[in-house]
């Protein structure tokens, strides 16, 4: 492994550790890795771009992201009876959260991307 790849993993794991520590100290019911991702996001906003040392390991992890859904699938199979009993609540939660995510995405896209300039249409 190259030094830059090790540095990228060090940055990712440091953010996760900071998130775990912060949630432990504050006692908030937010998972540490989620807090770590927020810390990483804030750092990337402050830095202004994705550093080269972070880009390569992050792209490698994203390439195998689907493997992270295997434990969730196993958990669903283990709690199949509970899902059968609470199917309506689960279905309503999935539909409403999907709708809210799509709405938030559209609103953020509209705020960030203003569309083609009006002067270009006047030609």
PDB file of C-alpha atoms in Angstrom, residues 20-91:
ATOM      1  CA  UNK A  20     -17.724   7.570  18.245  1.00  0.00           C
ATOM      2  CA  UNK A  21     -15.959   9.556  20.938  1.00  0.00           C
ATOM      3  CA  UNK A  22     -18.160  12.615  20.464  1.00  0.00           C
ATOM      4  CA  UNK A  23     -21.383  10.607  20.728  1.00  0.00           C
ATOM      5  CA  UNK A  24     -20.047   8.811  23.808  1.00  0.00           C
ATOM      6  CA  UNK A  25     -19.136  12.092  25.515  1.00  0.00           C
ATOM      7  CA  UNK A  26     -22.351  13.907  24.548  1.00  0.00           C
ATOM      8  CA  UNK A  27     -24.580  10.884  25.134  1.00  0.00           C
ATOM      9  CA  UNK A  28     -26.544  11.491  21.953  1.00  0.00           C
ATOM     10  CA  UNK A  29     -28.454   8.601  20.333  1.00  0.00           C
ATOM     11  CA  UNK A  30     -26.671   9.036  16.995  1.00  0.00           C
ATOM     12  CA  UNK A  31     -24.398   6.233  15.752  1.00  0.00           C
ATOM     13  CA  UNK A  32     -20.717   7.151  15.943  1.00  0.00           C
ATOM     14  CA  UNK A  33     -20.026   6.364  12.271  1.00  0.00           C
ATOM     15  CA  UNK A  34     -22.830   8.753  11.239  1.00  0.00           C
ATOM     16  CA  UNK A  35     -21.327  11.487  13.396  1.00  0.00           C
ATOM     17  CA  UNK A  36     -17.942  10.644  11.884  1.00  0.00           C
ATOM     18  CA  UNK A  37     -19.346  11.099   8.388  1.00  0.00           C
ATOM     19  CA  UNK A  38     -20.676  14.509   9.423  1.00  0.00           C
ATOM     20  CA  UNK A  39     -17.235  15.404  10.760  1.00  0.00           C
ATOM     21  CA  UNK A  40     -15.679  14.231   7.473  1.00  0.00           C
ATOM     22  CA  UNK A  41     -18.256  16.238   5.493  1.00  0.00           C
ATOM     23  CA  UNK A  42     -17.500  19.376   7.519  1.00  0.00           C
ATOM     24  CA  UNK A  43     -13.779  18.841   6.946  1.00  0.00           C
ATOM     25  CA  UNK A  44     -14.277  18.433   3.200  1.00  0.00           C
ATOM     26  CA  UNK A  45     -16.387  21.605   3.081  1.00  0.00           C
ATOM     27  CA  UNK A  46     -13.674  23.464   4.960  1.00  0.00           C
ATOM     28  CA  UNK A  47     -10.900  22.066   2.735  1.00  0.00           C
ATOM     29  CA  UNK A  48     -12.884  22.799  -0.432  1.00  0.00           C
ATOM     30  CA  UNK A  49     -12.170  19.572  -2.328  1.00  0.00           C
ATOM     31  CA  UNK A  50     -11.497  15.885  -1.811  1.00  0.00           C
ATOM     32  CA  UNK A  51      -7.776  15.417  -1.139  1.00  0.00           C
ATOM     33  CA  UNK A  52      -5.990  12.959  -3.423  1.00  0.00           C
ATOM     34  CA  UNK A  53      -5.011  10.853  -0.398  1.00  0.00           C
ATOM     35  CA  UNK A  54      -8.684  10.387   0.478  1.00  0.00           C
ATOM     36  CA  UNK A  55     -10.049   9.890  -3.027  1.00  0.00           C
ATOM     37  CA  UNK A  56      -8.446   6.515  -3.795  1.00  0.00           C
ATOM     38  CA  UNK A  57      -9.460   4.638  -0.608  1.00  0.00           C
ATOM     39  CA  UNK A  58     -12.940   6.181  -0.684  1.00  0.00           C
ATOM     40  CA  UNK A  59     -13.502   5.058  -4.283  1.00  0.00           C
ATOM     41  CA  UNK A  60     -12.321   1.562  -3.359  1.00  0.00           C
ATOM     42  CA  UNK A  61     -14.764   1.383  -0.449  1.00  0.00           C
ATOM     43  CA  UNK A  62     -17.645   2.675  -2.568  1.00  0.00           C
ATOM     44  CA  UNK A  63     -16.911   0.013  -5.185  1.00  0.00           C
ATOM     45  CA  UNK A  64     -17.747  -2.676  -2.592  1.00  0.00           C
ATOM     46  CA  UNK A  65     -20.545  -0.791  -0.829  1.00  0.00           C
ATOM     47  CA  UNK A  66     -23.141  -3.411  -1.767  1.00  0.00           C
ATOM     48  CA  UNK A  67     -21.383  -5.939   0.486  1.00  0.00           C
ATOM     49  CA  UNK A  68     -22.393  -3.809   3.459  1.00  0.00           C
ATOM     50  CA  UNK A  69     -26.049  -4.620   2.772  1.00  0.00           C
ATOM     51  CA  UNK A  70     -25.495  -8.338   3.469  1.00  0.00           C
ATOM     52  CA  UNK A  71     -25.659  -7.972   7.284  1.00  0.00           C
ATOM     53  CA  UNK A  72     -28.856  -5.928   6.952  1.00  0.00           C
ATOM     54  CA  UNK A  73     -30.397  -8.663   4.797  1.00  0.00           C
ATOM     55  CA  UNK A  74     -29.434 -11.294   7.358  1.00  0.00           C
ATOM     56  CA  UNK A  75     -31.047  -9.166  10.072  1.00  0.00           C
ATOM     57  CA  UNK A  76     -34.252  -8.966   8.049  1.00  0.00           C
ATOM     58  CA  UNK A  77     -34.363 -12.738   7.681  1.00  0.00           C
ATOM     59  CA  UNK A  78     -33.783 -13.212  11.403  1.00  0.00           C
ATOM     60  CA  UNK A  79     -36.693 -10.893  12.260  1.00  0.00           C
ATOM     61  CA  UNK A  80     -39.050 -12.096   9.525  1.00  0.00           C
ATOM     62  CA  UNK A  81     -41.863 -12.860  11.981  1.00  0.00           C
ATOM     63  CA  UNK A  82     -41.670  -9.372  13.500  1.00  0.00           C
ATOM     64  CA  UNK A  83     -41.763  -7.850  10.007  1.00  0.00           C
ATOM     65  CA  UNK A  84     -44.833  -9.941   9.211  1.00  0.00           C
ATOM     66  CA  UNK A  85     -46.594  -8.654  12.313  1.00  0.00           C
ATOM     67  CA  UNK A  86     -45.620  -5.013  11.739  1.00  0.00           C
ATOM     68  CA  UNK A  87     -45.750  -4.916   7.924  1.00  0.00           C
ATOM     69  CA  UNK A  88     -48.053  -1.875   7.757  1.00  0.00           C
ATOM     70  CA  UNK A  89     -45.799   0.291   9.925  1.00  0.00           C
ATOM     71  CA  UNK A  90     -42.727  -0.832   7.973  1.00  0.00           C
ATOM     72  CA  UNK A  91     -44.417  -0.156   4.622  1.00  0.00           C
TER      73      UNK A  91
END
